[in-house]
Amino acid sequence: MQKIVVTGASGFLGGRLLKHLTQHRIASEVIGTGRRAERKAEFEQAGCRYEAGDLLDRDFCGSLLTEADAVIHCAALSAPWGRRDEFVKSNIITTRNLLTVGQQLGVKKFVFISTPSIYFDFKDRFHVSENDPLPLKMVNAYAATKWEAEREVLQQNSGTFQTIALRPRAIIGAEDTVIFPRLLNAYQSGRLKIIGHGRNIVDLTSVRNVIEAILCTFEAKSEAFGQAYNITNGEPVKLWEEINFLLEQLQLAPVRQHVPLAAAAVFARMMEVKAKITRGPEPTLTRYGIGVLAKSLTMDISKARRLLNYHPVQTTREGIAEFIEWYLHPQP
């Protein structure tokens, strides 16, 4: 490829992807973009090209995608709480802009980073495949708008404009600013408790494995496009064992105290109602957040193995170790 564009490069996955593509010279030109300009110096120091801008601006999209061969669309408003119109703008309208401008300018490949949040229904689910029934109502505005955007992306697939969607589950690793940092903040404030029995099994995905899946799309055959793929480490784990492993590696005492799931859900519901009435910020606890910590969710990645030739290159414990090294000794 001559030129690859990475959106959402100011975030976790997008930033790691921009550095990897640049450092491994996957294309003659790699450019990352995001709304925040504060990481520009960091990227330039790493030899990456970065341009801050707003994907709601089609003119900016046009300048970005000119002569591009591929777009990796990582940008999204990812949160369990917020106004629906903000999610629509960030997750649907920006995607439409990139699809429209990309086709006009002759982009050949469009890789959309979707979400397995579309599977979540407050129940234990195991070995979920891409064809399994989805909940009648999505768990939140984030899942709903990402699902709508994913459908639009896949509908645009053609012989000259190949589109594909990846659904990575719970991304971890160096530069993670979401999953492990939130857990550690809750721990340090005394709020982290095991929800329910604590034996729930989940899939996690090392960020290096998500990058590997993206690289696989560059070599995939035409029949692999126009479809969505689950992406994980391929090794379901007991969530609270991994959380306690993280804490122990940081020389912190493991979490032992349990909170009944029903009680936690009621408390989260009360906090959500209060936040809606007062139009306040995201509650400290949400029902979705409680469900993620208490319910099992594992995913079948056999389709990605078969059609994308995807094979995880990093284990869960390796991903945790990578995060710990970065957390204790952050590098620019």
C-alpha positions as a Python dict, from the first residue, in 0.01 Angstrom:
ca = {
    (1, 'M'): (0, 0, 0),
    (2, 'Q'): (107, 357, -65),
    (3, 'K'): (-99, 537, 202),
    (4, 'I'): (-290, 423, 510),
    (5, 'V'): (-504, 654, 725),
    (6, 'V'): (-571, 569, 1092),
    (7, 'T'): (-856, 754, 1262),
    (8, 'G'): (-883, 777, 1639),
    (9, 'A'): (-504, 786, 1664),
    (10, 'S'): (-521, 1002, 1976),
    (11, 'G'): (-679, 703, 2154),
    (12, 'F'): (-540, 372, 2277),
    (13, 'L'): (-583, 136, 1982),
    (14, 'G'): (-542, 403, 1716),
    (15, 'G'): (-221, 533, 1871),
    (16, 'R'): (-65, 190, 1905),
    (17, 'L'): (-169, 105, 1548),
    (18, 'L'): (-24, 428, 1407),
    (19, 'K'): (312, 358, 1572),
    (20, 'H'): (317, -6, 1459),
    (21, 'L'): (231, 70, 1096),
    (22, 'T'): (487, 349, 1084),
    (23, 'Q'): (770, 164, 1257),
    (24, 'H'): (721, -152, 1050),
    (25, 'R'): (684, 46, 725),
    (26, 'I'): (361, -128, 630),
    (27, 'A'): (295, 146, 373),
    (28, 'S'): (492, 423, 206),
    (29, 'E'): (288, 677, 402),
    (30, 'V'): (92, 634, 724),
    (31, 'I'): (-103, 920, 874),
    (32, 'G'): (-300, 927, 1196),
    (33, 'T'): (-573, 1167, 1295),
    (34, 'G'): (-778, 1250, 1603),
    (35, 'R'): (-952, 1545, 1761),
    (36, 'R'): (-682, 1601, 2024),
    (37, 'A'): (-360, 1774, 1928),
    (38, 'E'): (-171, 1701, 2250),
    (39, 'R'): (-24, 1371, 2126),
    (40, 'K'): (124, 1526, 1810),
    (41, 'A'): (468, 1581, 1967),
    (42, 'E'): (471, 1223, 2101),
    (43, 'F'): (389, 1081, 1759),
    (44, 'E'): (641, 1299, 1580),
    (45, 'Q'): (910, 1185, 1824),
    (46, 'A'): (819, 826, 1728),
    (47, 'G'): (851, 916, 1361),
    (48, 'C'): (476, 917, 1297),
    (49, 'R'): (272, 1168, 1103),
    (50, 'Y'): (-35, 1303, 1282),
    (51, 'E'): (-294, 1566, 1193),
    (52, 'A'): (-560, 1680, 1439),
    (53, 'G'): (-902, 1743, 1290),
    (54, 'D'): (-1275, 1678, 1302),
    (55, 'L'): (-1420, 1392, 1097),
    (56, 'L'): (-1755, 1573, 1095),
    (57, 'D'): (-1585, 1812, 849),
    (58, 'R'): (-1598, 1650, 506),
    (59, 'D'): (-1336, 1887, 370),
    (60, 'F'): (-1094, 1767, 637),
    (61, 'C'): (-1184, 1405, 549),
    (62, 'G'): (-1108, 1486, 187),
    (63, 'S'): (-765, 1629, 262),
    (64, 'L'): (-689, 1330, 481),
    (65, 'L'): (-801, 1059, 238),
    (66, 'T'): (-654, 1201, -81),
    (67, 'E'): (-448, 925, -248),
    (68, 'A'): (-518, 688, 44),
    (69, 'D'): (-537, 314, -23),
    (70, 'A'): (-685, 212, 311),
    (71, 'V'): (-867, 362, 610),
    (72, 'I'): (-856, 201, 953),
    (73, 'H'): (-1145, 365, 1135),
    (74, 'C'): (-1074, 339, 1509),
    (75, 'A'): (-1232, 671, 1610),
    (76, 'A'): (-1545, 652, 1825),
    (77, 'L'): (-1719, 795, 2125),
    (78, 'S'): (-1686, 497, 2357),
    (79, 'A'): (-1865, 537, 2689),
    (80, 'P'): (-2148, 366, 2879),
    (81, 'W'): (-2319, 701, 2937),
    (82, 'G'): (-2399, 1017, 2746),
    (83, 'R'): (-2640, 1194, 2513),
    (84, 'R'): (-2751, 990, 2214),
    (85, 'D'): (-2702, 1279, 1971),
    (86, 'E'): (-2333, 1295, 2065),
    (87, 'F'): (-2293, 922, 1994),
    (88, 'V'): (-2476, 962, 1661),
    (89, 'K'): (-2240, 1239, 1552),
    (90, 'S'): (-1923, 1064, 1669),
    (91, 'N'): (-2005, 707, 1567),
    (92, 'I'): (-2246, 729, 1273),
    (93, 'I'): (-2203, 1063, 1096),
    (94, 'T'): (-1823, 1049, 1098),
    (95, 'T'): (-1835, 697, 957),
    (96, 'R'): (-2071, 807, 679),
    (97, 'N'): (-1839, 1094, 595),
    (98, 'L'): (-1540, 864, 565),
    (99, 'L'): (-1735, 612, 358),
    (100, 'T'): (-1863, 876, 118),
    (101, 'V'): (-1536, 1063, 78),
    (102, 'G'): (-1336, 740, 66),
    (103, 'Q'): (-1536, 605, -226),
    (104, 'Q'): (-1518, 937, -408),
    (105, 'L'): (-1139, 944, -375),
    (106, 'G'): (-1077, 582, -467),
    (107, 'V'): (-992, 431, -129),
    (108, 'K'): (-966, 53, -176),
    (109, 'K'): (-1003, -86, 180),
    (110, 'F'): (-1207, 33, 479),
    (111, 'V'): (-1151, -144, 811),
    (112, 'F'): (-1408, -54, 1077),
    (113, 'I'): (-1334, -118, 1443),
    (114, 'S'): (-1671, -223, 1582),
    (115, 'T'): (-1761, -356, 1927),
    (116, 'P'): (-1886, -677, 2092),
    (117, 'S'): (-2095, -456, 2321),
    (118, 'I'): (-2369, -530, 2068),
    (119, 'Y'): (-2386, -884, 2217),
    (120, 'F'): (-2436, -772, 2576),
    (121, 'D'): (-2777, -851, 2732),
    (122, 'F'): (-2706, -881, 3108),
    (123, 'K'): (-2685, -1260, 3077),
    (124, 'D'): (-2397, -1505, 3075),
    (125, 'R'): (-2308, -1584, 2714),
    (126, 'F'): (-2048, -1833, 2595),
    (127, 'H'): (-1882, -1892, 2258),
    (128, 'V'): (-2085, -1619, 2090),
    (129, 'S'): (-2052, -1621, 1711),
    (130, 'E'): (-2103, -1338, 1466),
    (131, 'N'): (-2432, -1495, 1353),
    (132, 'D'): (-2589, -1536, 1697),
    (133, 'P'): (-2906, -1334, 1763),
    (134, 'L'): (-2850, -984, 1902),
    (135, 'P'): (-3052, -828, 2185),
    (136, 'L'): (-3377, -665, 2075),
    (137, 'K'): (-3252, -346, 2240),
    (138, 'M'): (-2886, -251, 2264),
    (139, 'V'): (-2747, -198, 2613),
    (140, 'N'): (-2661, 169, 2557),
    (141, 'A'): (-2625, 441, 2295),
    (142, 'Y'): (-2264, 345, 2227),
    (143, 'A'): (-2356, -11, 2127),
    (144, 'A'): (-2660, 104, 1928),
    (145, 'T'): (-2473, 363, 1723),
    (146, 'K'): (-2174, 138, 1661),
    (147, 'W'): (-2409, -135, 1538),
    (148, 'E'): (-2578, 107, 1298),
    (149, 'A'): (-2240, 231, 1174),
    (150, 'E'): (-2113, -126, 1127),
    (151, 'R'): (-2414, -217, 915),
    (152, 'E'): (-2362, 87, 693),
    (153, 'V'): (-1993, 1, 649),
    (154, 'L'): (-2062, -357, 545),
    (155, 'Q'): (-2343, -254, 309),
    (156, 'Q'): (-2094, -43, 114),
    (157, 'N'): (-1867, -337, 34),
    (158, 'S'): (-1796, -382, -336),
    (159, 'G'): (-1530, -509, -571),
    (160, 'T'): (-1361, -169, -576),
    (161, 'F'): (-1429, -62, -216),
    (162, 'Q'): (-1372, -350, 24),
    (163, 'T'): (-1515, -304, 372),
    (164, 'I'): (-1479, -517, 683),
    (165, 'A'): (-1561, -491, 1055),
    (166, 'L'): (-1365, -621, 1353),
    (167, 'R'): (-1520, -667, 1698),
    (168, 'P'): (-1231, -680, 1949),
    (169, 'R'): (-1330, -766, 2305),
    (170, 'A'): (-1187, -567, 2602),
    (171, 'I'): (-856, -438, 2465),
    (172, 'I'): (-561, -443, 2706),
    (173, 'G'): (-190, -366, 2690),
    (174, 'A'): (59, -81, 2702),
    (175, 'E'): (-101, 263, 2666),
    (176, 'D'): (-440, 137, 2786),
    (177, 'T'): (-613, 439, 2940),
    (178, 'V'): (-951, 275, 2992),
    (179, 'I'): (-987, -77, 3132),
    (180, 'F'): (-698, -130, 3372),
    (181, 'P'): (-659, 238, 3469),
    (182, 'R'): (-1028, 255, 3564),
    (183, 'L'): (-999, -61, 3769),
    (184, 'L'): (-689, 72, 3944),
    (185, 'N'): (-857, 406, 4016),
    (186, 'A'): (-1154, 221, 4167),
    (187, 'Y'): (-917, 5, 4371),
    (188, 'Q'): (-719, 299, 4502),
    (189, 'S'): (-1038, 477, 4608),
    (190, 'G'): (-1163, 165, 4787),
    (191, 'R'): (-1451, 109, 4545),
    (192, 'L'): (-1335, -207, 4368),
    (193, 'K'): (-1532, -510, 4491),
    (194, 'I'): (-1602, -849, 4334),
    (195, 'I'): (-1952, -831, 4191),
    (196, 'G'): (-2147, -1153, 4243),
    (197, 'H'): (-1970, -1489, 4275),
    (198, 'G'): (-1657, -1373, 4095),
    (199, 'R'): (-1623, -1684, 3877),
    (200, 'N'): (-1737, -1520, 3555),
    (201, 'I'): (-1537, -1606, 3244),
    (202, 'V'): (-1455, -1349, 2977),
    (203, 'D'): (-1243, -1290, 2670),
    (204, 'L'): (-978, -1019, 2672),
    (205, 'T'): (-780, -897, 2372),
    (206, 'S'): (-423, -775, 2377),
    (207, 'V'): (-386, -464, 2165),
    (208, 'R'): (-107, -636, 1972),
    (209, 'N'): (-358, -903, 1869),
    (210, 'V'): (-603, -641, 1742),
    (211, 'I'): (-321, -494, 1535),
    (212, 'E'): (-247, -844, 1404),
    (213, 'A'): (-611, -884, 1299),
    (214, 'I'): (-598, -550, 1116),
    (215, 'L'): (-281, -659, 935),
    (216, 'C'): (-463, -978, 833),
    (217, 'T'): (-729, -773, 654),
    (218, 'F'): (-460, -631, 424),
    (219, 'E'): (-391, -980, 291),
    (220, 'A'): (-745, -1122, 306),
    (221, 'K'): (-916, -1261, -2),
    (222, 'S'): (-1215, -1080, -150),
    (223, 'E'): (-1468, -1324, -2),
    (224, 'A'): (-1361, -1221, 349),
    (225, 'F'): (-1492, -867, 301),
    (226, 'G'): (-1841, -737, 365),
    (227, 'Q'): (-1844, -928, 695),
    (228, 'A'): (-1779, -877, 1068),
    (229, 'Y'): (-1532, -1076, 1279),
    (230, 'N'): (-1492, -1144, 1650),
    (231, 'I'): (-1137, -1078, 1770),
    (232, 'T'): (-1000, -1198, 2107),
    (233, 'N'): (-691, -1361, 2254),
    (234, 'G'): (-860, -1696, 2200),
    (235, 'E'): (-816, -1797, 2565),
    (236, 'P'): (-1116, -1722, 2791),
    (237, 'V'): (-1010, -1636, 3146),
    (238, 'K'): (-1168, -1589, 3487),
    (239, 'L'): (-1196, -1211, 3503),
    (240, 'W'): (-1133, -1165, 3873),
    (241, 'E'): (-832, -1395, 3869),
    (242, 'E'): (-675, -1173, 3605),
    (243, 'I'): (-765, -855, 3793),
    (244, 'N'): (-605, -995, 4107),
    (245, 'F'): (-302, -1108, 3908),
    (246, 'L'): (-262, -750, 3787),
    (247, 'L'): (-288, -618, 4143),
    (248, 'E'): (-41, -870, 4279),
    (249, 'Q'): (210, -788, 4006),
    (250, 'L'): (182, -426, 4119),
    (251, 'Q'): (242, -545, 4477),
    (252, 'L'): (-113, -459, 4580),
    (253, 'A'): (-341, -675, 4791),
    (254, 'P'): (-592, -877, 4586),
    (255, 'V'): (-963, -799, 4599),
    (256, 'R'): (-1151, -1040, 4824),
    (257, 'Q'): (-1467, -856, 4927),
    (258, 'H'): (-1786, -952, 4740),
    (259, 'V'): (-2096, -746, 4672),
    (260, 'P'): (-2420, -928, 4577),
    (261, 'L'): (-2502, -871, 4212),
    (262, 'A'): (-2864, -776, 4284),
    (263, 'A'): (-2761, -513, 4538),
    (264, 'A'): (-2499, -366, 4303),
    (265, 'A'): (-2750, -351, 4018),
    (266, 'V'): (-3008, -170, 4233),
    (267, 'F'): (-2748, 81, 4349),
    (268, 'A'): (-2630, 140, 3991),
    (269, 'R'): (-2988, 192, 3878),
    (270, 'M'): (-3041, 454, 4151),
    (271, 'M'): (-2726, 636, 4043),
    (272, 'E'): (-2839, 633, 3679),
    (273, 'V'): (-3180, 776, 3769),
    (274, 'K'): (-3017, 1050, 3974),
    (275, 'A'): (-2779, 1137, 3690),
    (276, 'K'): (-3069, 1162, 3443),
    (277, 'I'): (-3280, 1379, 3673),
    (278, 'T'): (-2994, 1614, 3756),
    (279, 'R'): (-2841, 1590, 3406),
    (280, 'G'): (-2515, 1520, 3580),
    (281, 'P'): (-2200, 1345, 3459),
    (282, 'E'): (-2159, 972, 3407),
    (283, 'P'): (-2248, 787, 3730),
    (284, 'T'): (-1967, 616, 3918),
    (285, 'L'): (-2157, 291, 3865),
    (286, 'T'): (-2379, 194, 3573),
    (287, 'R'): (-2578, -123, 3517),
    (288, 'Y'): (-2366, -192, 3211),
    (289, 'G'): (-2048, -152, 3415),
    (290, 'I'): (-2183, -388, 3679),
    (291, 'G'): (-2278, -640, 3412),
    (292, 'V'): (-1934, -632, 3251),
    (293, 'L'): (-1770, -710, 3586),
    (294, 'A'): (-2021, -979, 3687),
    (295, 'K'): (-2134, -1162, 3373),
    (296, 'S'): (-1953, -1410, 3151),
    (297, 'L'): (-1899, -1329, 2785),
    (298, 'T'): (-1677, -1537, 2557),
    (299, 'M'): (-1661, -1519, 2179),
    (300, 'D'): (-1598, -1764, 1896),
    (301, 'I'): (-1308, -1646, 1676),
    (302, 'S'): (-1310, -1944, 1438),
    (303, 'K'): (-1443, -1728, 1154),
    (304, 'A'): (-1149, -1487, 1185),
    (305, 'R'): (-909, -1780, 1199),
    (306, 'R'): (-1063, -1932, 886),
    (307, 'L'): (-1125, -1632, 659),
    (308, 'L'): (-865, -1384, 782),
    (309, 'N'): (-596, -1633, 883),
    (310, 'Y'): (-595, -1456, 1218),
    (311, 'H'): (-386, -1614, 1492),
    (312, 'P'): (-326, -1437, 1826),
    (313, 'V'): (39, -1350, 1876),
    (314, 'Q'): (22, -1246, 2243),
    (315, 'T'): (-133, -1416, 2545),
    (316, 'T'): (-348, -1247, 2807),
    (317, 'R'): (-73, -1261, 3070),
    (318, 'E'): (173, -1115, 2819),
    (319, 'G'): (-73, -833, 2754),
    (320, 'I'): (-105, -769, 3126),
    (321, 'A'): (274, -771, 3166),
    (322, 'E'): (303, -523, 2879),
    (323, 'F'): (58, -291, 3053),
    (324, 'I'): (240, -318, 3386),
    (325, 'E'): (575, -232, 3229),
    (326, 'W'): (424, 74, 3060),
    (327, 'Y'): (228, 174, 3371),
    (328, 'L'): (534, 160, 3595),
    (329, 'H'): (782, 295, 3340),
    (330, 'P'): (586, 501, 3083),
    (331, 'Q'): (775, 575, 2765),
    (332, 'P'): (696, 861, 2527),
}
